[in-house]
């Protein structure tokens, strides 16, 4: 009998084993760390924060744009700065894939921060680490939560092709089940999907991304019944039913496009979500109850958003000897 009893030393080795499992899981990367550049680039944090501050003071929308740039970097084959690479004769730039082209912004801001970082610590800090820090700082400057960022990501040596981008990034035109499946395949759960969707509390969308909801929803010839009729009227004035309005911009959270708050979720409860895919969070009870929670407890949104952003920043990272530290974010060394 005795050998079946769990003795204290066995207990601690089981705990140790579980701890090892935890740290070897891909989401809790053991190779990134909080003090990666403390010795090699002690001013990094300050340089990035200052660059983001200047960029936002010139253009408030830049906070949203940097956050989205980081999302599109990480969600397509990992956080490797591949979206930053310009097109060359040998590969089509990821930035020119349909979901990114004429839509993703902020490349110049990363270039300018990178050049400051290169002056202070040449060939030391990756572009994707700079972008990860910039996205966090952008959220903080917009009034959102702070979260600690681990560093040590290295830049990729390839860019993803059009199919890779289209197949991995969520589209506003696909059902929520498909969007959730894309997140699940990368280790996120539905709480992450709801929390991260809250990023749409800042920034803008082009009319083309929601126009069908105003005029011809699902071929009905009528507006989307899940969009409040007074909101439909307002949107029609910015996005009239003609092609030349396609690139006009509307705030994703019309009530406060530059303030990182829980306004996005308050809109959803009121059938005022701009994107069909966002409003879809209310059509399913499993996500709708989280939306309501974030309406009543903004601090719970902030906490969950930070935790989900931490996960986002850990996707498919290159560390150690993999990849490289680019000197110019737009080109391989
Ligand atoms: C859940 C699935 C998602 C879908 C379907 C989606 C779709 C979109 C679309 C269609 C736009 C407007 C783009 C344009 O008109 O040019 C947009 C903007 C934006 N997205 Fe998402 N997105 C999703 C998730 C996320 C996540 C996870 C983040 C960040 C964590 C994010 C951050 C943003 C931001 C900040 C903007 C505004 C950017 C700006 O004003 O420059 N999105 N998104
Ligand atoms: C300021 O923002 C505008 C866009 O709003 C951009 O065209 C311009 O280059 C920015 N200037 C600086 C110095 O960043
Ligand atoms: C959603 O996913 C299903 C199953 O993978 C696929 O057949 C369908 O085409 C997708 N729908 C859209 C609109 O992408
Ligand atoms: C929904 O909108 C109404 C006004 O139209 C507002 O009074 C109410 O507070 C909103 N609900 C939420 C949850 O924000
Ligand atoms: C979702 O909730 C509504 C009302 O609270 C209820 O009528 C409906 O049956 C629920 N659906 C599911 C799938 O649980």
PDB file of N, CA, C and O in Angstrom, residues 249-312:
ATOM      1  N   UNK A 249     -14.285  57.446 -43.851  1.00  0.00           N
ATOM      2  CA  UNK A 249     -14.002  56.827 -42.549  1.00  0.00           C
ATOM      3  C   UNK A 249     -15.087  57.111 -41.516  1.00  0.00           C
ATOM      4  O   UNK A 249     -15.628  58.208 -41.466  1.00  0.00           O
ATOM      5  N   UNK A 250     -15.348  56.090 -40.692  1.00  0.00           N
ATOM      6  CA  UNK A 250     -16.286  56.227 -39.579  1.00  0.00           C
ATOM      7  C   UNK A 250     -15.632  55.631 -38.337  1.00  0.00           C
ATOM      8  O   UNK A 250     -14.969  54.588 -38.421  1.00  0.00           O
ATOM      9  N   UNK A 251     -15.833  56.266 -37.198  1.00  0.00           N
ATOM     10  CA  UNK A 251     -15.262  55.741 -35.959  1.00  0.00           C
ATOM     11  C   UNK A 251     -15.854  54.384 -35.614  1.00  0.00           C
ATOM     12  O   UNK A 251     -17.070  54.200 -35.676  1.00  0.00           O
ATOM     13  N   UNK A 252     -14.991  53.424 -35.254  1.00  0.00           N
ATOM     14  CA  UNK A 252     -15.479  52.092 -34.855  1.00  0.00           C
ATOM     15  C   UNK A 252     -16.310  52.205 -33.576  1.00  0.00           C
ATOM     16  O   UNK A 252     -17.251  51.456 -33.366  1.00  0.00           O
ATOM     17  N   UNK A 253     -15.936  53.133 -32.711  1.00  0.00           N
ATOM     18  CA  UNK A 253     -16.762  53.476 -31.547  1.00  0.00           C
ATOM     19  C   UNK A 253     -17.122  54.948 -31.714  1.00  0.00           C
ATOM     20  O   UNK A 253     -16.388  55.830 -31.278  1.00  0.00           O
ATOM     21  N   UNK A 254     -18.245  55.189 -32.386  1.00  0.00           N
ATOM     22  CA  UNK A 254     -18.614  56.563 -32.751  1.00  0.00           C
ATOM     23  C   UNK A 254     -18.654  57.488 -31.544  1.00  0.00           C
ATOM     24  O   UNK A 254     -18.432  58.682 -31.666  1.00  0.00           O
ATOM     25  N   UNK A 255     -18.912  56.935 -30.357  1.00  0.00           N
ATOM     26  CA  UNK A 255     -19.052  57.802 -29.188  1.00  0.00           C
ATOM     27  C   UNK A 255     -17.708  58.361 -28.715  1.00  0.00           C
ATOM     28  O   UNK A 255     -17.668  59.403 -28.083  1.00  0.00           O
ATOM     29  N   UNK A 256     -16.607  57.667 -28.989  1.00  0.00           N
ATOM     30  CA  UNK A 256     -15.280  58.145 -28.551  1.00  0.00           C
ATOM     31  C   UNK A 256     -14.167  57.396 -29.272  1.00  0.00           C
ATOM     32  O   UNK A 256     -13.570  56.472 -28.733  1.00  0.00           O
ATOM     33  N   UNK A 257     -13.889  57.829 -30.517  1.00  0.00           N
ATOM     34  CA  UNK A 257     -12.929  57.089 -31.367  1.00  0.00           C
ATOM     35  C   UNK A 257     -11.492  57.182 -30.916  1.00  0.00           C
ATOM     36  O   UNK A 257     -10.652  56.427 -31.402  1.00  0.00           O
ATOM     37  N   UNK A 258     -11.177  58.151 -30.052  1.00  0.00           N
ATOM     38  CA  UNK A 258      -9.769  58.236 -29.674  1.00  0.00           C
ATOM     39  C   UNK A 258      -9.573  57.902 -28.203  1.00  0.00           C
ATOM     40  O   UNK A 258      -8.456  57.944 -27.701  1.00  0.00           O
ATOM     41  N   UNK A 259     -10.647  57.532 -27.527  1.00  0.00           N
ATOM     42  CA  UNK A 259     -10.541  57.204 -26.104  1.00  0.00           C
ATOM     43  C   UNK A 259     -10.674  55.698 -25.915  1.00  0.00           C
ATOM     44  O   UNK A 259     -11.685  55.106 -26.310  1.00  0.00           O
ATOM     45  N   UNK A 260      -9.656  55.099 -25.323  1.00  0.00           N
ATOM     46  CA  UNK A 260      -9.727  53.669 -25.053  1.00  0.00           C
ATOM     47  C   UNK A 260     -10.562  53.466 -23.789  1.00  0.00           C
ATOM     48  O   UNK A 260     -10.091  53.654 -22.669  1.00  0.00           O
ATOM     49  N   UNK A 261     -11.838  53.124 -23.993  1.00  0.00           N
ATOM     50  CA  UNK A 261     -12.768  52.916 -22.875  1.00  0.00           C
ATOM     51  C   UNK A 261     -13.610  51.685 -23.214  1.00  0.00           C
ATOM     52  O   UNK A 261     -13.255  50.927 -24.103  1.00  0.00           O
ATOM     53  N   UNK A 262     -14.742  51.511 -22.543  1.00  0.00           N
ATOM     54  CA  UNK A 262     -15.576  50.352 -22.886  1.00  0.00           C
ATOM     55  C   UNK A 262     -16.749  50.743 -23.789  1.00  0.00           C
ATOM     56  O   UNK A 262     -17.733  50.012 -23.882  1.00  0.00           O
ATOM     57  N   UNK A 263     -16.627  51.901 -24.459  1.00  0.00           N
ATOM     58  CA  UNK A 263     -17.692  52.378 -25.343  1.00  0.00           C
ATOM     59  C   UNK A 263     -18.050  51.370 -26.423  1.00  0.00           C
ATOM     60  O   UNK A 263     -19.228  51.240 -26.795  1.00  0.00           O
ATOM     61  N   UNK A 264     -17.064  50.658 -26.914  1.00  0.00           N
ATOM     62  CA  UNK A 264     -17.316  49.626 -27.930  1.00  0.00           C
ATOM     63  C   UNK A 264     -18.387  48.645 -27.442  1.00  0.00           C
ATOM     64  O   UNK A 264     -19.312  48.306 -28.173  1.00  0.00           O
ATOM     65  N   UNK A 265     -18.274  48.212 -26.197  1.00  0.00           N
ATOM     66  CA  UNK A 265     -19.216  47.219 -25.678  1.00  0.00           C
ATOM     67  C   UNK A 265     -20.576  47.847 -25.403  1.00  0.00           C
ATOM     68  O   UNK A 265     -21.614  47.204 -25.613  1.00  0.00           O
ATOM     69  N   UNK A 266     -20.577  49.122 -24.959  1.00  0.00           N
ATOM     70  CA  UNK A 266     -21.859  49.793 -24.742  1.00  0.00           C
ATOM     71  C   UNK A 266     -22.620  49.902 -26.057  1.00  0.00           C
ATOM     72  O   UNK A 266     -23.831  49.727 -26.106  1.00  0.00           O
ATOM     73  N   UNK A 267     -21.887  50.151 -27.146  1.00  0.00           N
ATOM     74  CA  UNK A 267     -22.544  50.211 -28.460  1.00  0.00           C
ATOM     75  C   UNK A 267     -23.169  48.875 -28.832  1.00  0.00           C
ATOM     76  O   UNK A 267     -24.268  48.826 -29.388  1.00  0.00           O
ATOM     77  N   UNK A 268     -22.470  47.805 -28.569  1.00  0.00           N
ATOM     78  CA  UNK A 268     -22.982  46.488 -28.980  1.00  0.00           C
ATOM     79  C   UNK A 268     -24.306  46.194 -28.284  1.00  0.00           C
ATOM     80  O   UNK A 268     -25.250  45.690 -28.898  1.00  0.00           O
ATOM     81  N   UNK A 269     -24.376  46.522 -26.999  1.00  0.00           N
ATOM     82  CA  UNK A 269     -25.606  46.275 -26.245  1.00  0.00           C
ATOM     83  C   UNK A 269     -26.762  47.065 -26.843  1.00  0.00           C
ATOM     84  O   UNK A 269     -27.916  46.654 -26.794  1.00  0.00           O
ATOM     85  N   UNK A 270     -26.440  48.197 -27.466  1.00  0.00           N
ATOM     86  CA  UNK A 270     -27.453  49.067 -28.064  1.00  0.00           C
ATOM     87  C   UNK A 270     -27.603  48.867 -29.563  1.00  0.00           C
ATOM     88  O   UNK A 270     -28.103  49.759 -30.245  1.00  0.00           O
ATOM     89  N   UNK A 271     -27.169  47.746 -30.088  1.00  0.00           N
ATOM     90  CA  UNK A 271     -27.255  47.509 -31.543  1.00  0.00           C
ATOM     91  C   UNK A 271     -26.601  48.622 -32.353  1.00  0.00           C
ATOM     92  O   UNK A 271     -27.105  49.018 -33.400  1.00  0.00           O
ATOM     93  N   UNK A 272     -25.457  49.121 -31.869  1.00  0.00           N
ATOM     94  CA  UNK A 272     -24.780  50.183 -32.592  1.00  0.00           C
ATOM     95  C   UNK A 272     -23.364  49.802 -32.980  1.00  0.00           C
ATOM     96  O   UNK A 272     -22.543  50.679 -33.246  1.00  0.00           O
ATOM     97  N   UNK A 273     -23.067  48.519 -32.990  1.00  0.00           N
ATOM     98  CA  UNK A 273     -21.742  48.067 -33.428  1.00  0.00           C
ATOM     99  C   UNK A 273     -21.591  48.327 -34.915  1.00  0.00           C
ATOM    100  O   UNK A 273     -22.510  48.072 -35.689  1.00  0.00           O
ATOM    101  N   UNK A 274     -20.415  48.838 -35.315  1.00  0.00           N
ATOM    102  CA  UNK A 274     -20.247  49.223 -36.719  1.00  0.00           C
ATOM    103  C   UNK A 274     -20.065  48.012 -37.641  1.00  0.00           C
ATOM    104  O   UNK A 274     -20.729  47.901 -38.664  1.00  0.00           O
ATOM    105  N   UNK A 275     -19.158  47.125 -37.279  1.00  0.00           N
ATOM    106  CA  UNK A 275     -18.900  45.967 -38.141  1.00  0.00           C
ATOM    107  C   UNK A 275     -19.900  44.859 -37.816  1.00  0.00           C
ATOM    108  O   UNK A 275     -20.225  44.619 -36.651  1.00  0.00           O
ATOM    109  N   UNK A 276     -20.338  44.179 -38.843  1.00  0.00           N
ATOM    110  CA  UNK A 276     -21.253  43.058 -38.636  1.00  0.00           C
ATOM    111  C   UNK A 276     -20.632  42.013 -37.712  1.00  0.00           C
ATOM    112  O   UNK A 276     -21.293  41.443 -36.846  1.00  0.00           O
ATOM    113  N   UNK A 277     -19.319  41.795 -37.903  1.00  0.00           N
ATOM    114  CA  UNK A 277     -18.622  40.786 -37.093  1.00  0.00           C
ATOM    115  C   UNK A 277     -18.553  41.207 -35.626  1.00  0.00           C
ATOM    116  O   UNK A 277     -18.522  40.363 -34.733  1.00  0.00           O
ATOM    117  N   UNK A 278     -18.504  42.507 -35.358  1.00  0.00           N
ATOM    118  CA  UNK A 278     -18.500  42.970 -33.971  1.00  0.00           C
ATOM    119  C   UNK A 278     -19.889  42.779 -33.343  1.00  0.00           C
ATOM    120  O   UNK A 278     -20.014  42.246 -32.241  1.00  0.00           O
ATOM    121  N   UNK A 279     -20.921  43.211 -34.064  1.00  0.00           N
ATOM    122  CA  UNK A 279     -22.282  43.086 -33.525  1.00  0.00           C
ATOM    123  C   UNK A 279     -22.640  41.620 -33.292  1.00  0.00           C
ATOM    124  O   UNK A 279     -23.426  41.296 -32.406  1.00  0.00           O
ATOM    125  N   UNK A 280     -22.016  40.728 -34.066  1.00  0.00           N
ATOM    126  CA  UNK A 280     -22.286  39.293 -33.931  1.00  0.00           C
ATOM    127  C   UNK A 280     -21.942  38.765 -32.538  1.00  0.00           C
ATOM    128  O   UNK A 280     -22.451  37.719 -32.126  1.00  0.00           O
ATOM    129  N   UNK A 281     -21.107  39.504 -31.813  1.00  0.00           N
ATOM    130  CA  UNK A 281     -20.773  39.064 -30.449  1.00  0.00           C
ATOM    131  C   UNK A 281     -22.031  39.041 -29.582  1.00  0.00           C
ATOM    132  O   UNK A 281     -22.078  38.345 -28.563  1.00  0.00           O
ATOM    133  N   UNK A 282     -23.074  39.793 -29.977  1.00  0.00           N
ATOM    134  CA  UNK A 282     -24.318  39.822 -29.195  1.00  0.00           C
ATOM    135  C   UNK A 282     -25.293  38.731 -29.611  1.00  0.00           C
ATOM    136  O   UNK A 282     -26.288  38.495 -28.928  1.00  0.00           O
ATOM    137  N   UNK A 283     -25.048  38.097 -30.732  1.00  0.00           N
ATOM    138  CA  UNK A 283     -26.008  37.130 -31.245  1.00  0.00           C
ATOM    139  C   UNK A 283     -25.828  35.762 -30.607  1.00  0.00           C
ATOM    140  O   UNK A 283     -26.645  34.865 -30.778  1.00  0.00           O
ATOM    141  N   UNK A 284     -24.751  35.606 -29.874  1.00  0.00           N
ATOM    142  CA  UNK A 284     -24.426  34.315 -29.272  1.00  0.00           C
ATOM    143  C   UNK A 284     -24.312  34.548 -27.758  1.00  0.00           C
ATOM    144  O   UNK A 284     -23.562  35.408 -27.304  1.00  0.00           O
ATOM    145  N   UNK A 285     -25.078  33.796 -26.994  1.00  0.00           N
ATOM    146  CA  UNK A 285     -25.092  34.043 -25.551  1.00  0.00           C
ATOM    147  C   UNK A 285     -23.717  33.899 -24.909  1.00  0.00           C
ATOM    148  O   UNK A 285     -23.416  34.584 -23.943  1.00  0.00           O
ATOM    149  N   UNK A 286     -22.916  33.004 -25.435  1.00  0.00           N
ATOM    150  CA  UNK A 286     -21.634  32.748 -24.777  1.00  0.00           C
ATOM    151  C   UNK A 286     -20.718  33.964 -24.861  1.00  0.00           C
ATOM    152  O   UNK A 286     -19.896  34.188 -23.972  1.00  0.00           O
ATOM    153  N   UNK A 287     -20.866  34.769 -25.906  1.00  0.00           N
ATOM    154  CA  UNK A 287     -20.061  35.991 -25.990  1.00  0.00           C
ATOM    155  C   UNK A 287     -20.840  37.195 -25.469  1.00  0.00           C
ATOM    156  O   UNK A 287     -20.255  38.100 -24.878  1.00  0.00           O
ATOM    157  N   UNK A 288     -22.160  37.184 -25.631  1.00  0.00           N
ATOM    158  CA  UNK A 288     -22.970  38.340 -25.196  1.00  0.00           C
ATOM    159  C   UNK A 288     -22.854  38.559 -23.691  1.00  0.00           C
ATOM    160  O   UNK A 288     -22.824  39.700 -23.227  1.00  0.00           O
ATOM    161  N   UNK A 289     -22.720  37.467 -22.934  1.00  0.00           N
ATOM    162  CA  UNK A 289     -22.649  37.678 -21.488  1.00  0.00           C
ATOM    163  C   UNK A 289     -21.333  38.348 -21.107  1.00  0.00           C
ATOM    164  O   UNK A 289     -21.280  39.140 -20.164  1.00  0.00           O
ATOM    165  N   UNK A 290     -20.279  38.092 -21.877  1.00  0.00           N
ATOM    166  CA  UNK A 290     -19.008  38.784 -21.597  1.00  0.00           C
ATOM    167  C   UNK A 290     -19.094  40.258 -21.995  1.00  0.00           C
ATOM    168  O   UNK A 290     -18.548  41.128 -21.319  1.00  0.00           O
ATOM    169  N   UNK A 291     -19.777  40.533 -23.106  1.00  0.00           N
ATOM    170  CA  UNK A 291     -19.966  41.922 -23.521  1.00  0.00           C
ATOM    171  C   UNK A 291     -20.673  42.696 -22.405  1.00  0.00           C
ATOM    172  O   UNK A 291     -20.247  43.787 -22.025  1.00  0.00           O
ATOM    173  N   UNK A 292     -21.734  42.105 -21.865  1.00  0.00           N
ATOM    174  CA  UNK A 292     -22.480  42.804 -20.795  1.00  0.00           C
ATOM    175  C   UNK A 292     -21.617  43.010 -19.568  1.00  0.00           C
ATOM    176  O   UNK A 292     -21.680  44.034 -18.900  1.00  0.00           O
ATOM    177  N   UNK A 293     -20.780  42.021 -19.281  1.00  0.00           N
ATOM    178  CA  UNK A 293     -19.895  42.160 -18.123  1.00  0.00           C
ATOM    179  C   UNK A 293     -18.946  43.347 -18.323  1.00  0.00           C
ATOM    180  O   UNK A 293     -18.714  44.133 -17.412  1.00  0.00           O
ATOM    181  N   UNK A 294     -18.421  43.488 -19.548  1.00  0.00           N
ATOM    182  CA  UNK A 294     -17.495  44.595 -19.821  1.00  0.00           C
ATOM    183  C   UNK A 294     -18.212  45.946 -19.807  1.00  0.00           C
ATOM    184  O   UNK A 294     -17.594  46.983 -19.578  1.00  0.00           O
ATOM    185  N   UNK A 295     -19.538  45.949 -20.070  1.00  0.00           N
ATOM    186  CA  UNK A 295     -20.297  47.196 -19.953  1.00  0.00           C
ATOM    187  C   UNK A 295     -20.380  47.607 -18.492  1.00  0.00           C
ATOM    188  O   UNK A 295     -20.161  48.768 -18.143  1.00  0.00           O
ATOM    189  N   UNK A 296     -20.636  46.626 -17.617  1.00  0.00           N
ATOM    190  CA  UNK A 296     -20.812  46.952 -16.196  1.00  0.00           C
ATOM    191  C   UNK A 296     -19.492  47.073 -15.445  1.00  0.00           C
ATOM    192  O   UNK A 296     -19.407  47.800 -14.466  1.00  0.00           O
ATOM    193  N   UNK A 297     -18.499  46.351 -15.880  1.00  0.00           N
ATOM    194  CA  UNK A 297     -17.208  46.354 -15.176  1.00  0.00           C
ATOM    195  C   UNK A 297     -16.076  46.701 -16.138  1.00  0.00           C
ATOM    196  O   UNK A 297     -15.361  45.811 -16.600  1.00  0.00           O
ATOM    197  N   UNK A 298     -15.890  47.993 -16.428  1.00  0.00           N
ATOM    198  CA  UNK A 298     -14.822  48.403 -17.355  1.00  0.00           C
ATOM    199  C   UNK A 298     -13.452  47.891 -16.899  1.00  0.00           C
ATOM    200  O   UNK A 298     -12.610  47.566 -17.733  1.00  0.00           O
ATOM    201  N   UNK A 299     -13.258  47.800 -15.587  1.00  0.00           N
ATOM    202  CA  UNK A 299     -11.937  47.377 -15.113  1.00  0.00           C
ATOM    203  C   UNK A 299     -11.689  45.916 -15.468  1.00  0.00           C
ATOM    204  O   UNK A 299     -10.539  45.502 -15.664  1.00  0.00           O
ATOM    205  N   UNK A 300     -12.754  45.146 -15.562  1.00  0.00           N
ATOM    206  CA  UNK A 300     -12.573  43.750 -15.944  1.00  0.00           C
ATOM    207  C   UNK A 300     -12.199  43.654 -17.436  1.00  0.00           C
ATOM    208  O   UNK A 300     -11.376  42.825 -17.827  1.00  0.00           O
ATOM    209  N   UNK A 301     -12.748  44.557 -18.255  1.00  0.00           N
ATOM    210  CA  UNK A 301     -12.309  44.631 -19.657  1.00  0.00           C
ATOM    211  C   UNK A 301     -10.822  44.977 -19.722  1.00  0.00           C
ATOM    212  O   UNK A 301     -10.046  44.324 -20.429  1.00  0.00           O
ATOM    213  N   UNK A 302     -10.411  45.991 -18.982  1.00  0.00           N
ATOM    214  CA  UNK A 302      -9.009  46.422 -19.034  1.00  0.00           C
ATOM    215  C   UNK A 302      -8.077  45.286 -18.621  1.00  0.00           C
ATOM    216  O   UNK A 302      -7.040  45.049 -19.253  1.00  0.00           O
ATOM    217  N   UNK A 303      -8.443  44.584 -17.559  1.00  0.00           N
ATOM    218  CA  UNK A 303      -7.587  43.492 -17.082  1.00  0.00           C
ATOM    219  C   UNK A 303      -7.501  42.379 -18.134  1.00  0.00           C
ATOM    220  O   UNK A 303      -6.427  41.917 -18.479  1.00  0.00           O
ATOM    221  N   UNK A 304      -8.655  41.983 -18.666  1.00  0.00           N
ATOM    222  CA  UNK A 304      -8.666  40.905 -19.654  1.00  0.00           C
ATOM    223  C   UNK A 304      -7.960  41.329 -20.945  1.00  0.00           C
ATOM    224  O   UNK A 304      -7.287  40.515 -21.588  1.00  0.00           O
ATOM    225  N   UNK A 305      -8.128  42.596 -21.326  1.00  0.00           N
ATOM    226  CA  UNK A 305      -7.500  43.061 -22.564  1.00  0.00           C
ATOM    227  C   UNK A 305      -5.974  42.956 -22.443  1.00  0.00           C
ATOM    228  O   UNK A 305      -5.304  42.452 -23.350  1.00  0.00           O
ATOM    229  N   UNK A 306      -5.431  43.403 -21.310  1.00  0.00           N
ATOM    230  CA  UNK A 306      -3.988  43.314 -21.108  1.00  0.00           C
ATOM    231  C   UNK A 306      -3.497  41.878 -21.175  1.00  0.00           C
ATOM    232  O   UNK A 306      -2.483  41.577 -21.816  1.00  0.00           O
ATOM    233  N   UNK A 307      -4.246  40.981 -20.534  1.00  0.00           N
ATOM    234  CA  UNK A 307      -3.838  39.567 -20.528  1.00  0.00           C
ATOM    235  C   UNK A 307      -3.886  38.985 -21.943  1.00  0.00           C
ATOM    236  O   UNK A 307      -2.987  38.232 -22.349  1.00  0.00           O
ATOM    237  N   UNK A 308      -4.901  39.358 -22.712  1.00  0.00           N
ATOM    238  CA  UNK A 308      -5.008  38.827 -24.075  1.00  0.00           C
ATOM    239  C   UNK A 308      -3.953  39.444 -24.997  1.00  0.00           C
ATOM    240  O   UNK A 308      -3.445  38.775 -25.911  1.00  0.00           O
ATOM    241  N   UNK A 309      -3.612  40.705 -24.757  1.00  0.00           N
ATOM    242  CA  UNK A 309      -2.556  41.342 -25.552  1.00  0.00           C
ATOM    243  C   UNK A 309      -1.206  40.682 -25.281  1.00  0.00           C
ATOM    244  O   UNK A 309      -0.368  40.552 -26.177  1.00  0.00           O
ATOM    245  N   UNK A 310      -1.001  40.286 -24.040  1.00  0.00           N
ATOM    246  CA  UNK A 310       0.235  39.585 -23.690  1.00  0.00           C
ATOM    247  C   UNK A 310       0.335  38.293 -24.502  1.00  0.00           C
ATOM    248  O   UNK A 310       1.383  37.972 -25.059  1.00  0.00           O
ATOM    249  N   UNK A 311      -0.784  37.575 -24.592  1.00  0.00           N
ATOM    250  CA  UNK A 311      -0.815  36.346 -25.395  1.00  0.00           C
ATOM    251  C   UNK A 311      -0.544  36.645 -26.869  1.00  0.00           C
ATOM    252  O   UNK A 311       0.206  35.939 -27.532  1.00  0.00           O
ATOM    253  N   UNK A 312      -1.199  37.711 -27.361  1.00  0.00           N
ATOM    254  CA  UNK A 312      -1.029  38.091 -28.762  1.00  0.00           C
ATOM    255  C   UNK A 312       0.452  38.339 -29.059  1.00  0.00           C
ATOM    256  O   UNK A 312       0.971  37.909 -30.089  1.00  0.00           O
TER     257      UNK A 312
END
